[in-house]
Amino acid sequence: MTIVLGAIADDFTGATDLANNLVRGGMRCLQVIGVPQQEIDLTDIDAVVVALKSRSCTVDEAVADSLAALEWLRQQEARQLFFKYCSTFDSTDQGNIGPVTDALLEALGAHQTVMVPAFPINGRTVYQGHLFVGDRLLNDSGMQHHPLTPMQDADLVRVLSRQTPHPVGLANRAILAKGAEATRAHLLSLAEHGMRHVICDSLNEQDLDVLADATVLMPLVTGGSGLGQALPAQYRAQGWLERITEPGRLSPASGGALVLSGSCSRATLAQVADFLAKHPDGGFALDPLSLSEGDKQWEQALAFALERLSSNAPVLIYASADPERVKAAQAELGVERAGHLVEEALSQLAVTLVNEGVGRLLVAGGETSGAVVSALGITTLRIGEQIDPGVPWTQAPLAVREAPLSLALKSGNFGGVDFFTRAFEVLA
């Protein structure tokens, strides 16, 4: 079977975010974890998103993994390719957005692509090439404190220019306001002047619709998930995609409910606080320094979760902490070890508790989600209906459960303040 869209995402929650918007746009979507090593049935699938863990690894690793994903998607004869990164353009001055995009363009023999990180419904907009989170510039949004990819410059043309040797252009709001035909002409003009990468302004959904129309025939587009919701309408206009009823239908959910949180973003910290305010005895905090001393805290967390689950009570295990506490742990343990300890603890809790009957699992944080999915041995996720913008429920078959595991993978910055409680109400 051929597919309409093949996407490569640089982290797990980012992949789910894009897949969610593709489903909302009317595409039946499957998320695969890493490059598939065996044949996958794509009979009723319109889009496949390959979830990598390439956002914060070395440039060489990111490029190699992305090219392997591209090769697999080309074997599925995807009509268009999409490189998905975060709507806050998470990266360093070395990459990985620029180097990966360059490698994909070269492999496809393409000469230009667009960079469309905006996700207006979630407050991510771009104006004159500058990325805003709500009413704040990116570098004043909290992202400047990110432990792995601190974003200290909101000018995306400048940011991307530090990651690639190729010229970076801009399609600003004034161009988009003239419509898709004018935008296509502008992109062509930039290409004739050697502009390989084009940062695109986007203030609202209409801007994304214009960009989708202008770029639907490009071999490769890149950006956040906002563009993903606009593309399916263009695929239908091209005759590539039929209208699908209930593209996000999943099997009924069952089993205990658990929240695991490793994200330290402002949004997640607020969600943790909201959960604890509603369920004062429902949370257990993990600390990297305590985890480094042995298994005692992990065993305490497991016992806490089992007791809560046995009485069908809400349970949250979290390592989310304010920037000062995170920096203190990183200073003593090192950034890599501190992160690894948290990811390992949460992922092994997930495995143990799913074996004990958890069937509804919510995970907050891209790195944490990747670790949990890998530990559970999940290779495919069928994408269901949206909980909040950018976050759907998904389902995966597991040998330890008769019914599929219902799983929500939440990017740290996404979701309303009551997300940790409301998500399970949506699933019910």
Short mmCIF file of C-alpha atoms in Angstrom, two decimals:
data_model
loop_
_atom_site.label_atom_id
_atom_site.label_comp_id
_atom_site.label_asym_id
_atom_site.label_seq_id
_atom_site.Cartn_x
_atom_site.Cartn_y
_atom_site.Cartn_z
CA MET A 1 0.00 0.00 0.00
CA THR A 2 1.18 3.52 -0.73
CA ILE A 3 0.60 6.35 1.72
CA VAL A 4 -0.11 10.00 1.13
CA LEU A 5 2.16 11.50 3.77
CA GLY A 6 5.30 10.14 5.38
CA ALA A 7 6.62 12.09 8.35
CA ILE A 8 9.83 11.99 10.36
CA ALA A 9 9.52 13.39 13.88
CA ASP A 10 12.48 14.21 16.09
CA ASP A 11 10.84 13.01 19.31
CA PHE A 12 7.99 10.81 20.47
CA THR A 13 5.52 13.40 21.69
CA GLY A 14 6.22 15.54 18.64
CA ALA A 15 5.31 12.57 16.47
CA THR A 16 2.05 12.09 18.34
CA ASP A 17 1.33 15.81 18.14
CA LEU A 18 1.61 15.74 14.34
CA ALA A 19 -0.32 12.48 14.03
CA ASN A 20 -3.11 13.99 16.13
CA ASN A 21 -3.50 16.91 13.74
CA LEU A 22 -3.42 14.65 10.71
CA VAL A 23 -6.31 12.67 12.21
CA ARG A 24 -8.16 15.92 12.91
CA GLY A 25 -7.62 16.81 9.27
CA GLY A 26 -9.25 13.53 8.21
CA MET A 27 -6.34 11.11 7.74
CA ARG A 28 -6.08 7.65 9.28
CA CYS A 29 -2.71 7.70 10.93
CA LEU A 30 -0.20 5.25 12.35
CA GLN A 31 2.81 6.23 14.42
CA VAL A 32 5.77 3.87 14.31
CA ILE A 33 8.54 3.88 16.90
CA GLY A 34 11.84 4.06 15.10
CA VAL A 35 12.40 2.77 11.60
CA PRO A 36 10.33 -0.44 11.19
CA GLN A 37 12.38 -3.60 11.00
CA GLN A 38 9.51 -5.74 9.80
CA GLU A 39 6.62 -5.38 7.39
CA ILE A 40 3.72 -3.27 8.67
CA ASP A 41 0.15 -3.55 7.44
CA LEU A 42 -0.84 -0.14 6.05
CA THR A 43 -4.12 -1.27 4.50
CA ASP A 44 -6.31 1.43 6.06
CA ILE A 45 -3.61 4.03 6.74
CA ASP A 46 -3.21 7.36 4.95
CA ALA A 47 -0.24 8.77 6.88
CA VAL A 48 2.66 7.28 8.81
CA VAL A 49 4.75 9.21 11.33
CA VAL A 50 8.14 7.73 12.20
CA ALA A 51 9.03 8.74 15.76
CA LEU A 52 12.76 9.15 16.35
CA LYS A 53 14.70 10.29 19.39
CA SER A 54 16.87 12.67 17.39
CA ARG A 55 16.15 16.09 18.87
CA SER A 56 18.98 16.16 21.40
CA CYS A 57 21.40 13.48 20.18
CA THR A 58 24.55 14.22 18.17
CA VAL A 59 24.18 15.72 14.70
CA ASP A 60 25.63 12.61 13.07
CA GLU A 61 23.15 10.34 14.85
CA ALA A 62 20.22 12.60 14.02
CA VAL A 63 21.13 12.72 10.35
CA ALA A 64 21.72 8.97 10.07
CA ASP A 65 18.46 8.08 11.81
CA SER A 66 16.47 10.59 9.76
CA LEU A 67 17.89 9.32 6.48
CA ALA A 68 17.03 5.74 7.46
CA ALA A 69 13.46 6.84 8.18
CA LEU A 70 13.32 8.67 4.86
CA GLU A 71 14.43 5.57 2.98
CA TRP A 72 11.71 3.46 4.62
CA LEU A 73 9.03 6.06 3.87
CA ARG A 74 10.14 6.27 0.25
CA GLN A 75 9.75 2.50 0.03
CA GLN A 76 6.12 3.02 1.07
CA GLU A 77 5.84 5.48 -1.86
CA ALA A 78 4.75 8.43 0.28
CA ARG A 79 3.61 11.29 -1.96
CA GLN A 80 5.01 13.98 0.35
CA LEU A 81 7.56 13.96 3.17
CA PHE A 82 7.36 16.00 6.38
CA PHE A 83 10.17 16.66 8.88
CA LYS A 84 8.48 17.43 12.21
CA TYR A 85 10.21 19.34 15.02
CA CYS A 86 8.87 21.23 18.02
CA SER A 87 6.75 24.36 17.66
CA THR A 88 9.34 26.08 19.84
CA PHE A 89 12.11 25.14 17.35
CA ASP A 90 14.02 23.24 20.06
CA SER A 91 17.63 22.99 18.93
CA THR A 92 21.15 24.19 19.58
CA ASP A 93 23.48 26.31 17.46
CA GLN A 94 24.87 23.07 16.00
CA GLY A 95 21.51 21.54 15.13
CA ASN A 96 19.76 19.31 14.73
CA ILE A 97 17.07 21.00 12.63
CA GLY A 98 19.38 22.54 10.02
CA PRO A 99 21.66 19.52 9.43
CA VAL A 100 18.76 17.06 9.24
CA THR A 101 16.84 19.25 6.80
CA ASP A 102 19.92 19.64 4.61
CA ALA A 103 20.45 15.88 4.55
CA LEU A 104 16.82 15.17 3.67
CA LEU A 105 16.82 17.74 0.86
CA GLU A 106 19.99 16.27 -0.60
CA ALA A 107 18.65 12.72 -0.43
CA LEU A 108 15.46 13.80 -2.19
CA GLY A 109 17.29 15.89 -4.79
CA ALA A 110 15.15 18.86 -3.73
CA HIS A 111 16.31 22.47 -3.75
CA GLN A 112 14.08 24.17 -1.20
CA THR A 113 11.77 23.61 1.73
CA VAL A 114 9.73 25.69 4.16
CA MET A 115 10.15 25.91 7.94
CA VAL A 116 6.72 26.31 9.56
CA PRO A 117 6.97 25.76 13.33
CA ALA A 118 3.85 27.81 14.16
CA PHE A 119 0.94 26.20 16.00
CA PRO A 120 -1.39 29.17 16.61
CA ILE A 121 -4.06 27.30 18.55
CA ASN A 122 -1.37 26.44 21.11
CA GLY A 123 -0.02 29.99 21.18
CA ARG A 124 3.01 29.40 18.93
CA THR A 125 3.13 32.06 16.24
CA VAL A 126 5.82 33.52 13.98
CA TYR A 127 5.96 37.16 12.91
CA GLN A 128 8.78 38.71 10.86
CA GLY A 129 10.66 35.49 11.49
CA HIS A 130 10.42 35.81 15.28
CA LEU A 131 8.82 32.98 17.26
CA PHE A 132 6.35 33.85 20.01
CA VAL A 133 4.96 31.64 22.76
CA GLY A 134 1.72 33.36 23.69
CA ASP A 135 2.59 37.04 23.96
CA ARG A 136 6.25 36.39 24.77
CA LEU A 137 9.23 36.06 22.50
CA LEU A 138 10.66 32.54 22.57
CA ASN A 139 13.71 33.58 24.58
CA ASP A 140 11.46 35.05 27.30
CA SER A 141 8.92 32.21 27.40
CA GLY A 142 10.61 29.79 29.79
CA MET A 143 12.27 27.94 26.90
CA GLN A 144 15.49 29.79 27.69
CA HIS A 145 15.72 27.46 30.73
CA HIS A 146 15.22 24.19 28.83
CA PRO A 147 17.76 21.69 30.27
CA LEU A 148 18.77 20.23 26.88
CA THR A 149 17.94 22.81 24.21
CA PRO A 150 17.74 26.25 25.83
CA MET A 151 16.29 28.70 23.30
CA GLN A 152 17.82 32.14 23.83
CA ASP A 153 17.12 33.71 20.42
CA ALA A 154 13.63 34.23 18.96
CA ASP A 155 14.85 35.21 15.47
CA LEU A 156 14.50 31.92 13.59
CA VAL A 157 16.30 33.16 10.48
CA ARG A 158 19.28 33.89 12.71
CA VAL A 159 18.92 30.63 14.66
CA LEU A 160 18.74 28.48 11.53
CA SER A 161 21.58 30.37 9.85
CA ARG A 162 23.87 29.14 12.62
CA GLN A 163 22.89 25.53 11.83
CA THR A 164 23.32 25.42 8.05
CA PRO A 165 25.81 26.76 5.51
CA HIS A 166 22.96 27.53 3.12
CA PRO A 167 21.10 30.88 2.89
CA VAL A 168 17.91 31.21 4.93
CA GLY A 169 15.01 33.29 3.59
CA LEU A 170 11.74 34.59 5.01
CA ALA A 171 8.14 34.45 3.81
CA ASN A 172 6.58 37.12 5.96
CA ARG A 173 2.97 37.82 6.87
CA ALA A 174 2.56 40.45 4.13
CA ILE A 175 3.31 37.81 1.49
CA LEU A 176 0.97 35.22 3.02
CA ALA A 177 -1.85 37.78 3.14
CA LYS A 178 -1.79 37.87 -0.67
CA GLY A 179 -2.69 34.20 -0.89
CA ALA A 180 -1.23 30.87 -1.98
CA GLU A 181 -0.35 31.88 -5.54
CA ALA A 182 1.65 34.91 -4.36
CA THR A 183 3.32 32.77 -1.69
CA ARG A 184 4.34 30.17 -4.28
CA ALA A 185 5.78 32.92 -6.47
CA HIS A 186 7.71 34.33 -3.52
CA LEU A 187 9.15 30.91 -2.66
CA LEU A 188 10.20 30.42 -6.29
CA SER A 189 11.91 33.82 -6.30
CA LEU A 190 13.77 32.95 -3.11
CA ALA A 191 14.85 29.63 -4.61
CA GLU A 192 16.24 31.42 -7.66
CA HIS A 193 18.34 33.48 -5.25
CA GLY A 194 19.67 30.36 -3.53
CA MET A 195 17.43 30.44 -0.46
CA ARG A 196 17.28 26.76 0.45
CA HIS A 197 15.40 27.19 3.73
CA VAL A 198 12.48 29.60 4.17
CA ILE A 199 11.20 30.56 7.61
CA CYS A 200 7.46 31.25 7.29
CA ASP A 201 5.41 33.64 9.37
CA SER A 202 2.08 32.29 10.65
CA LEU A 203 -0.31 34.11 12.93
CA ASN A 204 -3.47 32.04 12.51
CA GLU A 205 -5.02 28.99 10.92
CA GLN A 206 -5.64 30.88 7.68
CA ASP A 207 -1.91 31.47 7.27
CA LEU A 208 -1.32 27.74 7.65
CA ASP A 209 -3.99 27.02 5.03
CA VAL A 210 -2.21 29.36 2.61
CA LEU A 211 1.13 27.67 3.28
CA ALA A 212 -0.35 24.18 2.85
CA ASP A 213 -1.81 25.22 -0.51
CA ALA A 214 1.47 26.81 -1.60
CA THR A 215 3.64 23.83 -0.63
CA VAL A 216 1.50 20.72 -1.24
CA LEU A 217 3.63 19.77 -4.26
CA MET A 218 6.97 20.27 -2.50
CA PRO A 219 8.80 16.96 -1.97
CA LEU A 220 9.60 17.97 1.61
CA VAL A 221 7.98 20.34 4.09
CA THR A 222 9.15 20.92 7.65
CA GLY A 223 7.70 22.39 10.79
CA GLY A 224 5.41 21.89 13.74
CA SER A 225 2.11 20.09 13.77
CA GLY A 226 0.02 23.14 12.83
CA LEU A 227 0.90 22.67 9.17
CA GLY A 228 -0.06 19.02 9.53
CA GLN A 229 -3.68 19.90 10.20
CA ALA A 230 -3.84 22.11 7.10
CA LEU A 231 -2.33 19.64 4.62
CA PRO A 232 -5.09 16.97 4.39
CA ALA A 233 -7.54 19.41 2.75
CA GLN A 234 -4.93 20.04 0.05
CA TYR A 235 -4.42 16.31 -0.43
CA ARG A 236 -8.16 15.94 -1.01
CA ALA A 237 -8.03 18.83 -3.48
CA GLN A 238 -5.28 16.97 -5.35
CA GLY A 239 -7.39 13.81 -5.43
CA TRP A 240 -4.93 11.89 -3.24
CA LEU A 241 -7.19 11.45 -0.22
CA GLU A 242 -10.82 10.41 0.19
CA ARG A 243 -13.10 11.76 2.90
CA ILE A 244 -12.87 9.44 5.90
CA THR A 245 -15.49 9.12 8.65
CA GLU A 246 -14.09 8.64 12.19
CA PRO A 247 -10.39 8.51 11.26
CA GLY A 248 -9.51 8.40 14.97
CA ARG A 249 -11.70 5.50 16.12
CA LEU A 250 -10.04 3.30 18.80
CA SER A 251 -11.06 0.23 20.79
CA PRO A 252 -12.77 0.75 24.19
CA ALA A 253 -10.29 1.60 26.99
CA SER A 254 -9.80 -0.56 30.08
CA GLY A 255 -7.47 -1.04 33.07
CA GLY A 256 -6.00 1.17 35.78
CA ALA A 257 -5.06 4.82 35.16
CA LEU A 258 -1.56 6.22 35.76
CA VAL A 259 0.26 9.50 35.09
CA LEU A 260 4.06 9.57 34.76
CA SER A 261 5.68 13.00 34.40
CA GLY A 262 9.31 13.78 33.64
CA SER A 263 8.83 17.19 32.02
CA CYS A 264 9.94 20.35 33.83
CA SER A 265 8.16 22.79 31.52
CA ARG A 266 5.98 25.53 32.95
CA ALA A 267 2.84 23.92 31.57
CA THR A 268 3.61 20.54 33.12
CA LEU A 269 4.55 22.06 36.47
CA ALA A 270 1.14 23.75 36.51
CA GLN A 271 -0.55 20.45 35.61
CA VAL A 272 1.27 18.66 38.44
CA ALA A 273 0.22 21.39 40.89
CA ASP A 274 -3.41 21.18 39.71
CA PHE A 275 -3.47 17.39 40.13
CA LEU A 276 -1.98 17.60 43.64
CA ALA A 277 -4.45 20.32 44.63
CA LYS A 278 -7.32 18.03 43.64
CA HIS A 279 -5.68 14.85 44.99
CA PRO A 280 -3.33 15.86 47.85
CA ASP A 281 -2.37 12.25 48.56
CA GLY A 282 -2.24 11.21 44.91
CA GLY A 283 1.31 12.12 43.92
CA PHE A 284 4.79 10.76 44.55
CA ALA A 285 7.83 12.90 43.71
CA LEU A 286 11.01 11.34 42.38
CA ASP A 287 14.35 13.08 42.85
CA PRO A 288 17.45 12.36 40.71
CA LEU A 289 19.75 12.71 43.72
CA SER A 290 17.76 10.10 45.68
CA LEU A 291 17.56 7.83 42.64
CA SER A 292 21.34 8.00 42.32
CA GLU A 293 21.70 6.46 45.79
CA GLY A 294 20.04 3.15 44.89
CA ASP A 295 16.66 1.49 44.46
CA LYS A 296 14.96 2.63 47.67
CA GLN A 297 13.02 5.59 46.24
CA TRP A 298 11.99 3.65 43.14
CA GLU A 299 10.62 0.85 45.33
CA GLN A 300 8.75 3.40 47.45
CA ALA A 301 7.20 4.88 44.31
CA LEU A 302 6.13 1.44 43.10
CA ALA A 303 4.53 0.57 46.44
CA PHE A 304 2.73 3.93 46.48
CA ALA A 305 1.36 3.41 42.97
CA LEU A 306 0.22 -0.17 43.64
CA GLU A 307 -1.64 0.90 46.77
CA ARG A 308 -3.41 3.74 44.98
CA LEU A 309 -4.28 1.61 41.96
CA SER A 310 -5.69 -1.16 44.16
CA SER A 311 -8.33 1.28 45.39
CA ASN A 312 -8.92 2.82 41.95
CA ALA A 313 -7.51 6.14 43.20
CA PRO A 314 -5.78 8.69 40.93
CA VAL A 315 -2.00 8.26 40.88
CA LEU A 316 0.79 10.52 39.64
CA ILE A 317 4.52 9.72 39.78
CA TYR A 318 6.56 12.75 38.82
CA ALA A 319 10.11 14.06 38.58
CA SER A 320 8.94 17.48 37.40
CA ALA A 321 10.68 20.28 39.30
CA ASP A 322 11.41 24.00 39.03
CA PRO A 323 14.53 25.16 37.10
CA GLU A 324 16.58 25.76 40.26
CA ARG A 325 16.11 22.20 41.53
CA VAL A 326 16.82 20.79 38.07
CA LYS A 327 20.04 22.78 37.80
CA ALA A 328 21.13 21.70 41.27
CA ALA A 329 20.69 18.02 40.39
CA GLN A 330 22.46 18.49 37.06
CA ALA A 331 25.35 20.28 38.77
CA GLU A 332 25.91 17.34 41.11
CA LEU A 333 25.15 14.45 38.76
CA GLY A 334 25.75 15.91 35.31
CA VAL A 335 23.02 16.71 32.80
CA GLU A 336 23.09 13.35 31.05
CA ARG A 337 23.10 11.19 34.19
CA ALA A 338 20.36 13.22 35.92
CA GLY A 339 18.10 12.83 32.90
CA HIS A 340 18.92 9.16 32.49
CA LEU A 341 18.10 8.35 36.12
CA VAL A 342 14.65 9.92 35.80
CA GLU A 343 13.89 8.32 32.43
CA GLU A 344 15.01 4.89 33.64
CA ALA A 345 12.97 5.12 36.86
CA LEU A 346 9.78 6.23 35.12
CA SER A 347 10.10 3.78 32.24
CA GLN A 348 10.62 0.82 34.56
CA LEU A 349 7.67 1.92 36.67
CA ALA A 350 5.61 1.94 33.48
CA VAL A 351 6.64 -1.61 32.59
CA THR A 352 5.98 -2.97 36.09
CA LEU A 353 2.65 -1.22 36.53
CA VAL A 354 1.32 -2.12 33.08
CA ASN A 355 2.13 -5.73 33.96
CA GLU A 356 0.10 -5.16 37.16
CA GLY A 357 -2.98 -4.02 35.26
CA VAL A 358 -2.55 -0.39 34.18
CA GLY A 359 -4.34 0.01 30.87
CA ARG A 360 -4.58 3.81 30.63
CA LEU A 361 -1.23 5.55 30.78
CA LEU A 362 -0.46 9.25 30.40
CA VAL A 363 3.20 10.30 30.02
CA ALA A 364 4.38 13.93 30.14
CA GLY A 365 7.62 14.96 28.43
CA GLY A 366 9.21 14.02 25.13
CA GLU A 367 12.32 12.33 26.51
CA THR A 368 10.27 10.52 29.15
CA SER A 369 7.72 9.37 26.57
CA GLY A 370 10.49 7.98 24.40
CA ALA A 371 11.97 6.05 27.29
CA VAL A 372 8.59 4.66 28.35
CA VAL A 373 7.58 3.58 24.86
CA SER A 374 10.96 1.91 24.31
CA ALA A 375 10.83 0.10 27.65
CA LEU A 376 7.34 -1.22 26.92
CA GLY A 377 8.53 -2.53 23.56
CA ILE A 378 5.86 -0.58 21.66
CA THR A 379 6.52 -0.36 17.93
CA THR A 380 3.23 1.05 16.59
CA LEU A 381 0.55 3.42 17.86
CA ARG A 382 -2.86 3.88 16.29
CA ILE A 383 -3.85 7.53 16.70
CA GLY A 384 -7.21 8.37 18.26
CA GLU A 385 -9.16 11.47 19.17
CA GLN A 386 -7.67 14.64 20.62
CA ILE A 387 -7.55 15.39 24.36
CA ASP A 388 -6.09 18.89 24.01
CA PRO A 389 -4.45 20.58 21.01
CA GLY A 390 -1.44 18.47 20.08
CA VAL A 391 -2.23 15.51 22.33
CA PRO A 392 -4.44 12.55 21.34
CA TRP A 393 -5.12 9.22 22.95
CA THR A 394 -3.40 6.37 21.14
CA GLN A 395 -3.49 2.59 21.42
CA ALA A 396 -0.83 -0.08 21.14
CA PRO A 397 -1.08 -3.87 21.25
CA LEU A 398 0.86 -5.46 24.13
CA ALA A 399 1.40 -9.16 24.84
CA VAL A 400 0.65 -8.68 28.56
CA ARG A 401 -2.87 -7.29 27.88
CA GLU A 402 -5.88 -8.73 26.10
CA ALA A 403 -7.03 -5.21 25.18
CA PRO A 404 -4.71 -2.59 23.66
CA LEU A 405 -2.89 -0.23 26.02
CA SER A 406 -4.37 3.27 25.87
CA LEU A 407 -1.51 5.74 25.89
CA ALA A 408 -1.28 9.54 25.83
CA LEU A 409 2.16 11.06 25.15
CA LYS A 410 2.19 14.74 26.07
CA SER A 411 4.83 17.24 25.05
CA GLY A 412 5.92 19.13 28.15
CA ASN A 413 4.53 22.48 27.02
CA PHE A 414 1.13 21.18 25.86
CA GLY A 415 -2.20 20.74 27.56
CA GLY A 416 -4.48 22.79 29.80
CA VAL A 417 -3.81 23.13 33.50
CA ASP A 418 -6.30 20.32 34.34
CA PHE A 419 -4.89 17.96 31.71
CA PHE A 420 -3.83 15.19 34.12
CA THR A 421 -7.37 14.69 35.36
CA ARG A 422 -9.45 15.65 32.34
CA ALA A 423 -7.59 13.33 29.94
CA PHE A 424 -9.11 10.26 31.59
CA GLU A 425 -12.57 11.81 31.52
CA VAL A 426 -12.19 12.29 27.76
CA LEU A 427 -11.15 8.66 27.34
CA ALA A 428 -14.11 7.41 29.37
#
